Amino acid sequence: MTTYRVNIEAIQEDQLAKLRSAYLAHQQIDYADDRGFSHIAGHHGFPGNYCWHHQRDFRVFLRARLFLPWHRAYLYHFEKKLQIISGIPNIGIPWWDWTSELSKSKGIPIAFSAEKIERGKANPLFSTRFPLGRRFLDPATGIRHAETWRGDEAEGLDLIQRLIPSRKELEEQIITRTDYGDFSDYLEDIHDVIHGAVGGGMSNVPSAAFDPIFWSHHAMIDRIWYKWQLKHGYDRGLENMMNLSLAPSGLIVRDTIRIAELGYEYADSLASVSG
Ligand SMILES: [Cu+2]
């Protein structure tokens, strides 16, 4: 069964309700359980520090452009556990298309920005608690947060409007940037802008992956890489990195090259996933 990742801005009410219940179930798993949301979020920055950004991670001396394959493996691992814990076998991480007209005019989609959902319940796509009673310091305000937090909305929107390409501009970049390294660096810079635009815990590596929007931001990054691969070749630029480890997912670069082999696909229309 293929997992279809859908556009959060086009998601239907019943799909959104399913997604919320899946994330909530995942977030309620104890940190000690390595299938749970908080344990997996802890792999990225605090306490795991496994993530690859700007050709490095903090655990090895190697320099390599593993940003895209590492995060693909990371999302895959997260999604599998989300499916197991929620009992919804094909639930996928939705992607947030920050190049859309809606995001350029309103910023973060309502599915992630609403603090409360029906009957005043907390929105599991808006925030979650940090595990182990840990509090993260917001350098901007000096406040220590027990839950994920966001930055100033107006400042975030301004960054998106000024620094994020339009859909058309992005499509042109996907076509014209034929070199993997050049493309990966371009995409990573855009990625950094979004981390800053969401702000709060998302703008710091130790806390970023605890924010539920992290996964949808990275699904968009992954989807763009996939589109680039379709144009320029699946393994382009990674020929010499195929056997590198993407710890702690258990995958190596070679395993991440084809998303069809990982069992998921990006749905461009919801018609294909309504069944
Ligand atoms: Cu990121």
PDB file of C-alpha atoms and ligand atoms in Angstrom, residues 44 53 67 71 191 195 214 217-218, ligand 1:
ATOM      1  CA  HIS A  44      17.436  15.659  15.157  1.00  0.00           C
ATOM      2  CA  HIS A  53      23.015  20.445   7.695  1.00  0.00           C
ATOM      3  CA  PHE A  67      21.129  17.127   4.038  1.00  0.00           C
ATOM      4  CA  HIS A  71      16.119  14.105   6.164  1.00  0.00           C
ATOM      5  CA  HIS A 191      14.907  25.680   4.108  1.00  0.00           C
ATOM      6  CA  HIS A 195      12.947  27.607   9.966  1.00  0.00           C
ATOM      7  CA  PHE A 214       8.881  20.609  11.169  1.00  0.00           C
ATOM      8  CA  HIS A 217       8.292  21.741   6.170  1.00  0.00           C
ATOM      9  CA  HIS A 218      10.723  18.915   5.488  1.00  0.00           C
TER      10      HIS A 218
HETATM   11 CU    CU B   1      15.105  21.604   8.755  1.00  0.00          CU
END
